Every structure is written in structure tokens, then in C-alpha cells.
Amino acid sequence: MKKLSTTGGANAIVTKVSLIAALAGLLFGLDIAYVNGSLELIVKDFGLTTSQSENIAGILLFGAAIGAVFSGWLSRRYGRKKVLLLASLIFALFTFLGVFAPSYTVLLVARFIIGLAVGIASFVAPLYLSEIAPFKIRGRLIAMYQLMITIGILAMFLSNAALLHFGSWRLMMSVIAIPALVMFVGALFLPESPRWLVLVGRPDDAEKVLQRIRTSDEEVEFELNEIKETVKVKGGGWKLLSKSFFRKVIILGILLQALQQFSGMNAFMYYSGQVFKAAGLSNPAIATVVIGLVNMLTTLIAIRYVDKLGRKPILYTGLSILAISCAVVGYLFRINPPGSEMTSVEQWMTLIFSLLFIFGFAVSLGPIVWILCSEIFPLKGRDFGITITTATNWISNTIIGSYTLTWFAHLGVGGTFWMFGAFNLIGFLIVGFITPETKDIPLEELEKNLEKGVPLRKLGMRHVS
Ligand code: BGC
């Protein structure tokens, strides 16, 4: 294979480019985890009610839902690079606004606008990564993005725990400005996505980018032709909705994303401090750091095994763990209503089953729902499908962020976890009856089966007539 003289450092460039784009995942994690540990300080500072404090968490997620809806259009119109640059600029500027917010309302506005950037980045960064990565490591790069989210969450939990004794939520927030600035400066130097350049009729520019990021002329030529072929397939989400096979996969994606959120994971991500305090744990901030660590390490394991073991067996295992841990944590809070104190054995059990819950999520629903949603849609409707399902994720996430404290107050912490447990049981029906196994099957074959009218559950089987 002939080596390109200009592309000696192609691998190094791809690594650099991927790291900068993956910073979007880190910022996503940092921003959503921020409230866990800082919220009580904000409440004290501004004298907020329960629903106002839920708004601090919820408004960012609501912004993300809106950002996700518009990101498909934005990245098609202006290109992936410009949109990533915009998101990183918003992250940096509005983090400063948040840090210096003189009032609750200004803080809400800053969090809403940061949310727009989170939603945009959650769509564009994985898209950009998948378009810039050499085909052999594409899957690994998308997985790396997921891992960056969990690293961001862990980093925020750690930083909040370390800064707790200063008692300043502003200081806690200022930490986010550093990676935001790094990403903004780095994004200035990103090459545009070759696929987008072909999409807007600039194949020569696409070729120039490919020459920088691929190692041989053959690779450049092969990929350029492949891109030209795939962009010929016109996208047409709304029109495709008239086809029942497309409606079916859209509904599947929506149900999977709603299930991921209603499993209750983010009740821990945002409010584990409150849960552990209610259980009487002496150091909720440290327990929260352990949660972040288990989340990150388990995601690492999941990424390693998801292609080997298949999606469905892991989903069944994860859902069983989630349902059982919700039942136990719920029970421990039910027998210890507010005002009574848990014994130390009960406190340990609360912690252990909470960690088991995190393990169950991070090994299954966490990564696999995103993977399935990137696989089940036919090429023509992929952008549309991913936009709808990503928006569903954020809308459901907004509901969890905005109402969990209210549920804790009205249903009790125990009742709330039983409710999440019930959703995880419903998850068995979704996985059992309508989710296909997509391990080891080319996406083109899934698409053919779908168009033939094969039932969703059997989409991943070969040669179904
Ligand atoms: C979910 C997020 C969640 C994170 C936790 C992601 O897959 O979409 O809502 O906070 O996992 O690691």
C-alpha cells in the first residue's frame, strides 16, 4: 500500500482530534453531575424552595432536549466543526456567567443555555467522531465518548467533595471552565468532517482532509468513494414516518431511551447526596464519589464485553440487578420512614445495593441503549431517528431531574425507588418482546429485514424470510 507523504502523523492527528471532540463528553458529564454536592449550597445561598432547587437541575436538561432537537439541522447547515466550536464557546462563556450569577434567575438562564450546548454536543460530538474515525476503530471511539461522560461525572463528584469545605458552589462550578476553554481552543484547529464536506458539494476539500487523517492513497480513495455513495441516499425522516416499519423502530428507540431514564439512574447521579443523607450515612459526599467510580469502571467493562456477549443477555442481567436493588433500597427506606434512624447494617445495605444498582445500569442500559439507537435505524432515517431518540432521552431526563425531590417528599425515598423498580420490570417486556439482538450483524442486513416486515425482535437474525 502506498504511503502518503503528507500523512505520516495521521494517527496522531486522529488521536488529537478525537480527544478534543471527546472533551464534549467530559463537559456533558461535568455539567449534569454538578448539582450533586452543590445544590444544597445554592439552596442556602438564594433561600430556594424544593421546586426551585429541582429547577436548577431540570433546566439544564430541558435546554439539552431543545439543543438535541436542533442539532441535526444545525450540523447539516453549518458543518460539524462550527457547531462543536459554538457548543464549546457556550460552555466556556456561560459557565462564567453561572459562576458570577448574582441571582437565582441569572443562574437558571446560564444553566439553560449551557444545557443547549450539552444537547448539541451530545448529538454532534459522536457524529463527528464516527465520521472522522478510520472505519476499524469507529465503534471504539463512540464507546470512548460514553466513557468520557462517566469520567466527567466522576471528576465532578471528586471535585465537589474536595471543595466542599470551602462551602462555595461558585468555586465548584468554576472547575468546569477549564476543560471548556481547552475544548474551545482545541476546536479551532479541528478539521471539518469529510462526510459533511461531500454532503455540501465540496469533495475536493473532503479529499484534502482525508489526506491529513488517513495513512495511504488507497484508504483516501476508498473512503471518498464510500462517502459519495452513502450521501446519495437522501435523508427523509418525516416522509419515512408514513412507513410502518420505520414507525416501529422509532417507537422502539423512544421506549428504550425512556426506559434508560426511568430506570432511576439519574436520581442517583443528581441526588445521591440527599439519598445517603436520608439514610444517615456520615459522609454522603464520599459515598457519591464511590458511586461515580463504580459507574466509570463498570462502563469500561461493558465496552469490552458488549460485542462479545451480545446486547440482550447483558440487558436482562442489568435489568434484574436494577429491579432487585430498587426493591431492596426501597424496602430499607420504607421500614425507616423520615424521623427514624437506620441501623448501621441497614446503612451499609443501602450503600451496597445502591452500588449494585449503579453497576447494573452502567453495564447494561447506560451504554447499550445508545449503541442500539445508533444501529436500528435505516440509513435514510438515521439522523432523524437519532435526533428523536436523543431528544426523548433528554426529555425523560428532564422529568427525573425536575421531579425526583418532589417524589421523595410525596412518595418517600422508598416509594420512589419502588416506582423505578416497576419501570425496570416493564423493561423486561420491552427487551423480551420488541428488542432485536444486533451483535454480529451488518447494519445493511438489519435494514433489509426491517423493510421486509420482519418482527422487531427477529431483526438481528440472518436470512429471515
Ligand atoms: C445516560 C445519562 C446518565 C449517564 C450515567 C448515560 O448513558 O444517558 O443520562 O447520566 O449514562 O453514566
Tab-separated table of C-alpha atoms in Angstrom, residues 46 96-104 106-108 110 169-170:
chain	number	residue	atom	x	y	z
A	46	PHE	CA	-30.515	32.026	47.484
A	96	PHE	CA	-18.520	32.151	33.715
A	97	LEU	CA	-21.991	33.680	33.808
A	98	GLY	CA	-23.079	30.881	36.162
A	99	VAL	CA	-20.063	31.325	38.432
A	100	PHE	CA	-20.786	35.051	38.843
A	101	ALA	CA	-24.605	34.804	38.756
A	102	PRO	CA	-25.960	37.486	41.101
A	103	SER	CA	-29.381	35.818	41.434
A	104	TYR	CA	-31.304	32.567	41.107
A	106	VAL	CA	-29.448	34.515	36.210
A	107	LEU	CA	-28.156	31.111	37.336
A	108	LEU	CA	-31.203	29.464	35.737
A	110	ALA	CA	-26.904	30.278	32.454
A	169	TRP	CA	-20.962	26.417	44.815
A	170	ARG	CA	-19.349	29.118	42.642
